[in-house]
PDB file of C-alpha atoms and ligand atoms in Angstrom:
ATOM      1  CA  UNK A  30      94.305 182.162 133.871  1.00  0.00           C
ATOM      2  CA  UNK A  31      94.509 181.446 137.446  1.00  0.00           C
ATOM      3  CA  UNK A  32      93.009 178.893 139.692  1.00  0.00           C
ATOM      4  CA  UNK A  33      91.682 180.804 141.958  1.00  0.00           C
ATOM      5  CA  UNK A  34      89.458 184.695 141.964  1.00  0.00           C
ATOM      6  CA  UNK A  35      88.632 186.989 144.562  1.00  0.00           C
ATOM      7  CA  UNK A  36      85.730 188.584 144.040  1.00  0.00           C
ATOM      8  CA  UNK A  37      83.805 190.612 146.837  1.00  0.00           C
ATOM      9  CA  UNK A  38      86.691 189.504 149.382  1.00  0.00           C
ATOM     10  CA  UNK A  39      85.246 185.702 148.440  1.00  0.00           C
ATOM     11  CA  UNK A  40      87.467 183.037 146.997  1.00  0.00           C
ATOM     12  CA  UNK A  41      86.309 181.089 143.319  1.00  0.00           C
ATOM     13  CA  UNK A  42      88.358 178.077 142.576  1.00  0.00           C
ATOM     14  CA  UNK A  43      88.626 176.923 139.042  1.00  0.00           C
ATOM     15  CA  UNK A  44      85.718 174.105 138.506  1.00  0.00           C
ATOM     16  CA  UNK A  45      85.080 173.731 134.450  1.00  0.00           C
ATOM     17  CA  UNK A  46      87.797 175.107 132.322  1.00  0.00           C
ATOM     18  CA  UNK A  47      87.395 176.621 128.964  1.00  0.00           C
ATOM     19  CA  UNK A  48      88.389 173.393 127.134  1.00  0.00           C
ATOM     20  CA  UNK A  49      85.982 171.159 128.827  1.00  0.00           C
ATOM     21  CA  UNK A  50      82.942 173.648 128.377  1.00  0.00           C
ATOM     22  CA  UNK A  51      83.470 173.731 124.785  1.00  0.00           C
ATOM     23  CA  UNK A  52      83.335 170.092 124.956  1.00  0.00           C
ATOM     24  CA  UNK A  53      80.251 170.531 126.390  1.00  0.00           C
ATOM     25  CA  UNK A  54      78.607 173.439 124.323  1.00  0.00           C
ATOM     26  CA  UNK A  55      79.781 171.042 121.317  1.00  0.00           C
ATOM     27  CA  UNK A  56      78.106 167.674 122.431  1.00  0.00           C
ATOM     28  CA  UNK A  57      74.767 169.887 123.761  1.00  0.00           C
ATOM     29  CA  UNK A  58      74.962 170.975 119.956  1.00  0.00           C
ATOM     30  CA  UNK A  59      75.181 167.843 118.284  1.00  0.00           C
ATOM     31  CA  UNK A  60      72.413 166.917 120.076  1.00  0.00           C
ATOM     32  CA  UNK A  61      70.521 169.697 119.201  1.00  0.00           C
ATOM     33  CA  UNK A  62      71.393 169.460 115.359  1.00  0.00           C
ATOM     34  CA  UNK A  63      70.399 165.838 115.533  1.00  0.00           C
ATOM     35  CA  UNK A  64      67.049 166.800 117.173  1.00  0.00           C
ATOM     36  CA  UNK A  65      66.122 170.130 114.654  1.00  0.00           C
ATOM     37  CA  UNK A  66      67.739 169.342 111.476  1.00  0.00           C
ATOM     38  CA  UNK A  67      65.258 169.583 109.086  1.00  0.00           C
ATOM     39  CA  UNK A  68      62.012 170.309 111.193  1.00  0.00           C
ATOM     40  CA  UNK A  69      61.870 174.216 109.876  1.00  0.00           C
ATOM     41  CA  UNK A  70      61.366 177.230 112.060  1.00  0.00           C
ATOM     42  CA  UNK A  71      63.347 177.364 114.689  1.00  0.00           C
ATOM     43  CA  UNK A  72      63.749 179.950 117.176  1.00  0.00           C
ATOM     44  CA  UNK A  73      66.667 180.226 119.878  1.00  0.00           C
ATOM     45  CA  UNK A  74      65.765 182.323 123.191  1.00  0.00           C
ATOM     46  CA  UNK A  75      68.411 183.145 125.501  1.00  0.00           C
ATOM     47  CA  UNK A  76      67.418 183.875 128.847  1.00  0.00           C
ATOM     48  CA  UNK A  77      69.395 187.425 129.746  1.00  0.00           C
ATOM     49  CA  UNK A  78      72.112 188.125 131.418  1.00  0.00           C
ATOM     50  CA  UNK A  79      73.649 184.968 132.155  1.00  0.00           C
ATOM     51  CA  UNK A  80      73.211 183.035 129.523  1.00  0.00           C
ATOM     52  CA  UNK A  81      74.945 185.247 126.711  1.00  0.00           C
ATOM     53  CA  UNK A  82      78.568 184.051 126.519  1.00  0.00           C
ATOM     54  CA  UNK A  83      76.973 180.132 126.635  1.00  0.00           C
ATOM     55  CA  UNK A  84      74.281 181.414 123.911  1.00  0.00           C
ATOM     56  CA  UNK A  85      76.953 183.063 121.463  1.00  0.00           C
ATOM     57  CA  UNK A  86      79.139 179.592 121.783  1.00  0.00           C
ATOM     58  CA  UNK A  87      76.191 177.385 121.034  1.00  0.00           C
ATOM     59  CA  UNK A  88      74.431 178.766 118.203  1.00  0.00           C
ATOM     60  CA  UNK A  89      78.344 178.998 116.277  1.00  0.00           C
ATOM     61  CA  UNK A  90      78.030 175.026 116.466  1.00  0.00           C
ATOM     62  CA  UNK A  91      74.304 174.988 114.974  1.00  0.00           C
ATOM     63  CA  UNK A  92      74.178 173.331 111.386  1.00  0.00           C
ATOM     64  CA  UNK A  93      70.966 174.104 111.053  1.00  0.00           C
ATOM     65  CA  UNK A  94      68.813 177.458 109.932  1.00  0.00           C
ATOM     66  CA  UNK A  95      67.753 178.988 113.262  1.00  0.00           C
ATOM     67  CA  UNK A  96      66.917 182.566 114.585  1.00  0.00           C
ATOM     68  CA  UNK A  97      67.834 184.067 117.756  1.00  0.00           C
ATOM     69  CA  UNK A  98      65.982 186.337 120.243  1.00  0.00           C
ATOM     70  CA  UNK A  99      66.864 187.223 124.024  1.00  0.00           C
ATOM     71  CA  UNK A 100      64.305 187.904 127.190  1.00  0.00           C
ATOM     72  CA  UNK A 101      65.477 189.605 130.170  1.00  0.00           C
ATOM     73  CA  UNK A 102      63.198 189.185 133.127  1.00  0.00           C
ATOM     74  CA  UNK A 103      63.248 190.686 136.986  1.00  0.00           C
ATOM     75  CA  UNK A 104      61.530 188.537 139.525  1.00  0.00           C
ATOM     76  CA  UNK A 105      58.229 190.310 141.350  1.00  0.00           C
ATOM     77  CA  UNK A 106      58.390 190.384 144.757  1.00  0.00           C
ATOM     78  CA  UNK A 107      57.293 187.111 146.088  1.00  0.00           C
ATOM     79  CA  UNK A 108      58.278 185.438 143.475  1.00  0.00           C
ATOM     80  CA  UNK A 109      58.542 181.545 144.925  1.00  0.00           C
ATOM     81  CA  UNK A 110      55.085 181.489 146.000  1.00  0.00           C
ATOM     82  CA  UNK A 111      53.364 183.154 142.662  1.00  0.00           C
ATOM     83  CA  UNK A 112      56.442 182.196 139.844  1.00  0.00           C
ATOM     84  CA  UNK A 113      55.329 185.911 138.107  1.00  0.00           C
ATOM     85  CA  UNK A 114      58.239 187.554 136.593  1.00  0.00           C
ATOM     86  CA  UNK A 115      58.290 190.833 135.235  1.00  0.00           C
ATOM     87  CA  UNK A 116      59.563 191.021 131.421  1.00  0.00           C
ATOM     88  CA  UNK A 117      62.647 193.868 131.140  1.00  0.00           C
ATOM     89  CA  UNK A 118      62.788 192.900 127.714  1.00  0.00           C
ATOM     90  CA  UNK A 119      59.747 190.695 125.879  1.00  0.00           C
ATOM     91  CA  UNK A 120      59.618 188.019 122.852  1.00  0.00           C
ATOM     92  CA  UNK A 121      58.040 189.033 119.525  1.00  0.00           C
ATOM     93  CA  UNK A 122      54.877 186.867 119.945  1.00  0.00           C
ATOM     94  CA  UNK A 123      54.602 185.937 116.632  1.00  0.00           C
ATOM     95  CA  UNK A 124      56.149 182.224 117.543  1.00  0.00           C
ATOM     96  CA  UNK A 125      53.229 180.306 116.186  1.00  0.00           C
ATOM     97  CA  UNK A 126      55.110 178.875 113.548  1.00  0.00           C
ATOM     98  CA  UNK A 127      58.030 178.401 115.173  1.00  0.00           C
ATOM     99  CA  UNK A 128      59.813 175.940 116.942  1.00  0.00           C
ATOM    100  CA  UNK A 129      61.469 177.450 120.613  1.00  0.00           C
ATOM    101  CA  UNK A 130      64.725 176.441 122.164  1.00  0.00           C
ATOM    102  CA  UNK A 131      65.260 178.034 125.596  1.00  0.00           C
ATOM    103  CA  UNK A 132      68.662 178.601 126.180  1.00  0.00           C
ATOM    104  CA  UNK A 133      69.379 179.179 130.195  1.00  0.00           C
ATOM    105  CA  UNK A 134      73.046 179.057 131.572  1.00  0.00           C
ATOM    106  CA  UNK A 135      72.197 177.385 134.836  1.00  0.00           C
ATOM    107  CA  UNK A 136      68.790 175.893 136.181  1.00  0.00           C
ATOM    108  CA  UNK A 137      69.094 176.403 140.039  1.00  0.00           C
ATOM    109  CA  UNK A 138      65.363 176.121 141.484  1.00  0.00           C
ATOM    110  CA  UNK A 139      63.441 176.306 138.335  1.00  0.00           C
ATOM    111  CA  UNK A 140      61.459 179.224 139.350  1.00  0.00           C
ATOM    112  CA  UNK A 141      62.833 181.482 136.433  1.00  0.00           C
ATOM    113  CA  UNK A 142      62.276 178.727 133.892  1.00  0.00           C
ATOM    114  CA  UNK A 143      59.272 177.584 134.893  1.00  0.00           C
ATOM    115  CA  UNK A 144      57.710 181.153 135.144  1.00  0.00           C
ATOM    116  CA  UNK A 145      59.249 181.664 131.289  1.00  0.00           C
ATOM    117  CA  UNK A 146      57.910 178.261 130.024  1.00  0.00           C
ATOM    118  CA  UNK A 147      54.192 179.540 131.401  1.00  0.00           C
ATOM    119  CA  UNK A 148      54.078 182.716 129.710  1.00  0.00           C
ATOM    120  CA  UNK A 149      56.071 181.044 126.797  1.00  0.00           C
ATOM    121  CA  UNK A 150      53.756 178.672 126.169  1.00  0.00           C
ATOM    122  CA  UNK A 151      50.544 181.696 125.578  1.00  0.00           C
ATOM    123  CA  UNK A 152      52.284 182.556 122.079  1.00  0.00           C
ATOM    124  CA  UNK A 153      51.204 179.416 121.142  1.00  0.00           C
ATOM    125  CA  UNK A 154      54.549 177.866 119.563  1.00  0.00           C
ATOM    126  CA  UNK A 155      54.895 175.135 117.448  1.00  0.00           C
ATOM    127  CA  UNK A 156      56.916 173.306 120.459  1.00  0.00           C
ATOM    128  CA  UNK A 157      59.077 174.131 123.431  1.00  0.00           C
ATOM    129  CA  UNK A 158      61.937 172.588 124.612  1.00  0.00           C
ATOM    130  CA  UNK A 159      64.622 173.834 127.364  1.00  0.00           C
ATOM    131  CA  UNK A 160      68.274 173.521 126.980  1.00  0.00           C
ATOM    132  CA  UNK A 161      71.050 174.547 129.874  1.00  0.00           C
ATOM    133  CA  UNK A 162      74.715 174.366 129.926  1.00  0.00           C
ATOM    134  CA  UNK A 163      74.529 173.774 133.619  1.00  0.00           C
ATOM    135  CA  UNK A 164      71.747 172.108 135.953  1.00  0.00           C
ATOM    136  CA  UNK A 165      71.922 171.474 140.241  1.00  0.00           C
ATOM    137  CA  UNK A 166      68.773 168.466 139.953  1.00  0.00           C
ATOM    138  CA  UNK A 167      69.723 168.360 143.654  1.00  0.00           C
ATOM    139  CA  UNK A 168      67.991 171.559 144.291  1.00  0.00           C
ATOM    140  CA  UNK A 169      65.046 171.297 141.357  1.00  0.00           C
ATOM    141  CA  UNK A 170      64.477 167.618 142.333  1.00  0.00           C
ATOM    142  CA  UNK A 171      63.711 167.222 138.496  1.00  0.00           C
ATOM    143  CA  UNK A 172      60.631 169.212 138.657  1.00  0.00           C
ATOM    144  CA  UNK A 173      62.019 170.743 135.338  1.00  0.00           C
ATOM    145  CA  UNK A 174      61.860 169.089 132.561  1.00  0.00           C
ATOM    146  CA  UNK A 175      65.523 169.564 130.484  1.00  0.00           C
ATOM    147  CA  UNK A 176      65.589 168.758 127.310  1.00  0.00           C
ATOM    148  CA  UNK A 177      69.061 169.364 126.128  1.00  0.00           C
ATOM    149  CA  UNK A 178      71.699 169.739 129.449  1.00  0.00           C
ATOM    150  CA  UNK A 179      75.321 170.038 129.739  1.00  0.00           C
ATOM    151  CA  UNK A 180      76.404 168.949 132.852  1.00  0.00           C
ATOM    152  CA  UNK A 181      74.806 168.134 136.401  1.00  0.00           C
ATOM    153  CA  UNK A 182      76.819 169.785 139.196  1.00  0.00           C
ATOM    154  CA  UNK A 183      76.052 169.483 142.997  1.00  0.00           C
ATOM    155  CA  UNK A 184      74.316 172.744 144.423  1.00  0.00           C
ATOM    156  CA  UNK A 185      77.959 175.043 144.450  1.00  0.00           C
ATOM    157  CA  UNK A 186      77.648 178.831 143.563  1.00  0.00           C
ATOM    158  CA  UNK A 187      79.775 179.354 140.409  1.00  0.00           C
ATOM    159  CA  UNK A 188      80.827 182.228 138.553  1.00  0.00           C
ATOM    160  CA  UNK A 189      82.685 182.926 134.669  1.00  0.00           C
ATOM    161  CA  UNK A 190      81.643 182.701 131.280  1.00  0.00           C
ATOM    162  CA  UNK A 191      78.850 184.756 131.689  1.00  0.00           C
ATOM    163  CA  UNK A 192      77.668 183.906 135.275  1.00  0.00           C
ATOM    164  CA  UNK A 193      78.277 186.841 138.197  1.00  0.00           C
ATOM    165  CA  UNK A 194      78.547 187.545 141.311  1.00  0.00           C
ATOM    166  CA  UNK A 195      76.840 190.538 142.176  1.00  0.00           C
ATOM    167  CA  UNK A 196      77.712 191.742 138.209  1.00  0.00           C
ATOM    168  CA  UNK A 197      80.816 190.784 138.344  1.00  0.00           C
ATOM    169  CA  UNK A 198      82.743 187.537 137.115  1.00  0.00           C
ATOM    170  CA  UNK A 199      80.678 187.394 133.430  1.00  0.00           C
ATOM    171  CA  UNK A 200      83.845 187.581 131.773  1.00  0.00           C
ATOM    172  CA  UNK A 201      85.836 184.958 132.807  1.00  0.00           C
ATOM    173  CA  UNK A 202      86.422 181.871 130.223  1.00  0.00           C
ATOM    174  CA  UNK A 203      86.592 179.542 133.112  1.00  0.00           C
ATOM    175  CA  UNK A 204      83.867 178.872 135.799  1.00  0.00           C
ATOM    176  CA  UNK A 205      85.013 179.153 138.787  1.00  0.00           C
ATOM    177  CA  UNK A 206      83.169 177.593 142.403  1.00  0.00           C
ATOM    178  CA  UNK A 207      83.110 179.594 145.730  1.00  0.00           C
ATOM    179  CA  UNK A 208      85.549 178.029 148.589  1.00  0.00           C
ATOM    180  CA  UNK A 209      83.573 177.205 151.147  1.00  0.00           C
TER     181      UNK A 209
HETATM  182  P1  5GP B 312      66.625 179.504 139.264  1.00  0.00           P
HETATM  183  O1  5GP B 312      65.418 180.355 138.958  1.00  0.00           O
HETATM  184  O2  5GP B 312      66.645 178.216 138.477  1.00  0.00           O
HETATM  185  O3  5GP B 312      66.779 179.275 140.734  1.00  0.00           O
HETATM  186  O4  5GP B 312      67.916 180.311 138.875  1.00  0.00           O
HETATM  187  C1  5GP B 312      67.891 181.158 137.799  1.00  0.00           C
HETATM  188  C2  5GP B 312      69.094 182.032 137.634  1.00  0.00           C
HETATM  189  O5  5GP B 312      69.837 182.227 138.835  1.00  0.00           O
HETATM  190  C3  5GP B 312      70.075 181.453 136.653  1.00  0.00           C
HETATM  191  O6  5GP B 312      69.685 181.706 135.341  1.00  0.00           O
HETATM  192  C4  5GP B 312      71.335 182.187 137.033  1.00  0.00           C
HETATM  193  O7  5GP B 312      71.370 183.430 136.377  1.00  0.00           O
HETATM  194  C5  5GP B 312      71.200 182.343 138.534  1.00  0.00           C
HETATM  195  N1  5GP B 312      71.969 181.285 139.193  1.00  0.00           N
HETATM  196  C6  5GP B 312      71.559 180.064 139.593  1.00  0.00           C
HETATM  197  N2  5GP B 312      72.579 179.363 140.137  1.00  0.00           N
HETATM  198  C7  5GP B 312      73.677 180.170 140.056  1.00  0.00           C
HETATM  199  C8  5GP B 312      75.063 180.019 140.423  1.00  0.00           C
HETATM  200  O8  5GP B 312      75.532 178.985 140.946  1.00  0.00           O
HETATM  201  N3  5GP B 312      75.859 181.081 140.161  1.00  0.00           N
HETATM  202  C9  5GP B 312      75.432 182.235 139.587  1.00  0.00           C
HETATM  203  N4  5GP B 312      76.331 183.203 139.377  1.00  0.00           N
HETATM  204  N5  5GP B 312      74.134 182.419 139.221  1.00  0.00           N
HETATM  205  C10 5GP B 312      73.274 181.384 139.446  1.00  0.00           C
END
C-alpha cells in the first residue's frame, strides 16, 4: 500500500500500519483475556460503523467464551448539549446476566460513548467496561473512563481500517492521518 491517499481532493499520510495495529488489537486482547477469563457471561458490543474491522480483529484473539452484538446510533440534533442519541439499530436488553465490553474504534469527545454508557447502563448489566483501539485524551480531557485502550494519539483526523471520511476510507488496512 501507499503512503499517502487522496480522498475528497484531501491528502492521508500513512500513521499506524497494519503490523503495528495488530500489535495493538493483540496486547488490548491479552488484557482483556486476563481481565474476563473465567468470570462467565460476557457480551461484546461494537459500536457501528466504525468500529467493525477493529471488532472482527479483536474478538479472533479472545480465549475466552464471549458473545457479540452491534448498536448503530445517529446523533439527535443538539446532541452536545443533551448527549441523546437515536438507536438505528438497538441491544437485546436481556444483559442482566451479562458482563458488557464496549468496543468503539476511536473516542474523540466522548459524547457517543457517554450517551451509550447512559442508556447502557438501564438494562441493568452485570458490569460495563469500555474498550477503544484509539483514544485523543487531549480532546476528552479524561472525562471517559477507558478501560481497555490501544493507543493515545494527539487530536489528528484519521481514516482506514474501518474509519471514513465521508463513507469512504473503511477499507484500508492502514490508518492513514490528514496532511495538514
Ligand atoms: P466522539 O463522540 O467520541 O466525539 O466520536 C465518536 C465517533 O466519531 C467515533 O466513533 C468515530 O466514528 C468518529 N471519529 C472520531 N474521531 C475520528 C477521526 O479522527 N476520524 C474518523 N474517521 N472518525 C472519527
Amino acid at each position: 500500500m501507499s503512503n499517502s491517499v487522496v480522498i475528497e481532493d484531501k491528502t492521508f499520510y500513512k500513521y499506524l500500519d497494519a503490523n503495528e495495529l495488530d500489535h495493538i488489537v493483540a496486547d488490548i486482547a491479552r488484557r482483556i483475556n486476563q481481565a474476563y477469563s473465567g468470570k462467565g457471561k460476557v457480551l461484546l458490543v461494537s459500536i457501528l460503523d466504525g468500529s467493525f474491522i477493529f471488532m472482527s480483529d479483536l474478538v479472533r484473539k479472545l480465549s475466552f467464551p464471549h458473545e457479540i452484538s452491534f448498536v448503530k446510533l445517529a446523533s439527535y440534533d443538539g446532541m452536545e448539549s443533551t448527549k441523546q442519541v437515536a438507536f438505528l439499530l438497538d441491544l437485546k436488553k436481556e444483559v442482566h446476566d451479562q458482563h458488557v465490553i464496549v468496543v468503539e474504534d476511536i473516542i474523540d469527545t466522548g459524547l457517543t460513548i457517554e450517551a451509550f454508557l447512559e442508556k447502557l447502563k438501564t438494562y441493568n448489566p452485570l458490569s460495563i467496561s469500555v474498550c477503544a483501539l484509539l483514544s485523543k485524551p487531549e480532546v476528552h480531557n479524561d472525562i471517559i473512563a477507558v478501560d481497555f485502550v490501544g493507543k493515545e494519539i494527539p487530536p489528528e483526523f484519521i481514516i482506514g481500517y474501518g474509519l471514513d471520511l465521508n463513507g469512504q476510507g473503511r477499507h484500508l488496512p492502514d490508518i492513514y492521518k490528514l496532511k495538514v
